[in-house]
């Protein structure tokens, strides 16, 4: 009979020998265990040894309704028994139809047509392909470029990576598909000097930079602008007031599509079904994934305006794009059960009524010398760490390496908090808890962060 410590040892050995972790330095586990999470319940997950962690990142911005929801699992199982798989290539199945209608109903304005994918990257890339083919069909074949913001993460497949604004993760895969153009993001904490104390002016400038990019590239060559409602990468940059209104105006002026990449910001993360609803702007396409199923099964997609579908409704016109598992019946059933929980438990209401308390609890950390800024919206926050609060000086690459990789990530996990310590821009800790969380969980996050950040400062 094998003991549980033998079983853990065996699975560690197999994980190290056979499993390739994503965006992970495998060498960092040469002398330590790979964390193995075996189950979850509500906002908590448990490792192989039974230790509990608060899932302050909802897995990876995914687990909106929390873990261990048997009603979603059962909905998936029922669907698998009835019809496990059939493609959306020339056929439909009831759950995809029901889900598409429900999403169209929830989405703002005339975004009524849903194209499913299996992931966020595929959603982002599908939107680009749609934009390109749409413009070819309506007689504007030169439009292929896409504008996105510095540091923004839009996925990893080659097309999505061309839209992503993170030089370090693009470089090894260059050359990428041509057409990705970068503009400044809305990090007000690092705003240029001339708008440093003027949030409205900063927002106006950042939006106008999109117009300048369109003019620089040639308006007839630009197909779309990709923006997240709150930019994740870099550490939760909310839009300044007026930013999206101005962007919409610019897109209309030059006939460019506005793609709201809501792979993180949809499904309650900001207290609304779609992030664009929170900020009151009308996208032409919304891309989504993650929270649609709360991770009980993978699914992504895009919901697009009627107008974008029109050229595809006549004659031989066909959107020449498809993915075998897109709109998978089990994922569609799971998504519907997930959305039922949103309604039954009023999760949007929970986020809206608690978000001020979440912010206030995290802002208590402002008394620590290492905390430069706490920023975000809804249940989506970033804490930027600095070396000098007064000057906002950030850490050197070496300090950042020691701080984030050498200490913080592991220390926060050891202290029982799943969150993300990221240095793709300036060093930040990101929090995105399940939408069922309340004050006790905010307090738990604050207490763990306080202890670990205090120790991090003393080690610098
Ligand atoms: C805004 C945004 N777009 C696209 C993606 C890519 O999604 P996926 O990892 O499902 O391909 C992500 C993933 O985090 C994201 O945050």
PDB file of C-alpha atoms and ligand atoms in Angstrom, residues 119-121 124 153-155 228 261 263-264 290, ligand 1:
ATOM      1  CA  UNK A 119     -10.378  30.448 -25.581  1.00  0.00           C
ATOM      2  CA  UNK A 120      -9.669  34.138 -25.254  1.00  0.00           C
ATOM      3  CA  UNK A 121      -6.793  34.120 -27.738  1.00  0.00           C
ATOM      4  CA  UNK A 124      -9.266  37.941 -30.117  1.00  0.00           C
ATOM      5  CA  UNK A 153      -2.165  41.289 -23.023  1.00  0.00           C
ATOM      6  CA  UNK A 154      -4.517  39.974 -25.680  1.00  0.00           C
ATOM      7  CA  UNK A 155      -3.367  36.355 -25.895  1.00  0.00           C
ATOM      8  CA  UNK A 228      -9.896  46.225 -22.474  1.00  0.00           C
ATOM      9  CA  UNK A 261     -11.543  42.729 -25.250  1.00  0.00           C
ATOM     10  CA  UNK A 263     -11.837  38.217 -21.713  1.00  0.00           C
ATOM     11  CA  UNK A 264     -11.290  39.340 -18.105  1.00  0.00           C
ATOM     12  CA  UNK A 290     -12.877  32.966 -18.818  1.00  0.00           C
TER      13      UNK A 290
HETATM   14  C1  LIG B   1      -7.712  40.584 -22.216  1.00  0.00           C
HETATM   15  C2  LIG B   1      -7.299  39.203 -22.619  1.00  0.00           C
HETATM   16  N1  LIG B   1      -7.436  38.814 -23.894  1.00  0.00           N
HETATM   17  C3  LIG B   1      -7.110  37.583 -24.293  1.00  0.00           C
HETATM   18  C4  LIG B   1      -6.591  36.663 -23.404  1.00  0.00           C
HETATM   19  C5  LIG B   1      -6.215  35.285 -23.876  1.00  0.00           C
HETATM   20  O1  LIG B   1      -7.075  34.328 -23.357  1.00  0.00           O
HETATM   21  P1  LIG B   1      -6.702  32.781 -23.355  1.00  0.00           P
HETATM   22  O2  LIG B   1      -5.603  32.586 -22.352  1.00  0.00           O
HETATM   23  O3  LIG B   1      -7.990  32.108 -22.955  1.00  0.00           O
HETATM   24  O4  LIG B   1      -6.284  32.423 -24.727  1.00  0.00           O
HETATM   25  C6  LIG B   1      -6.435  37.006 -22.073  1.00  0.00           C
HETATM   26  C7  LIG B   1      -5.905  36.038 -21.099  1.00  0.00           C
HETATM   27  O5  LIG B   1      -5.652  36.333 -19.958  1.00  0.00           O
HETATM   28  C8  LIG B   1      -6.796  38.316 -21.654  1.00  0.00           C
HETATM   29  O6  LIG B   1      -6.652  38.703 -20.390  1.00  0.00           O
END
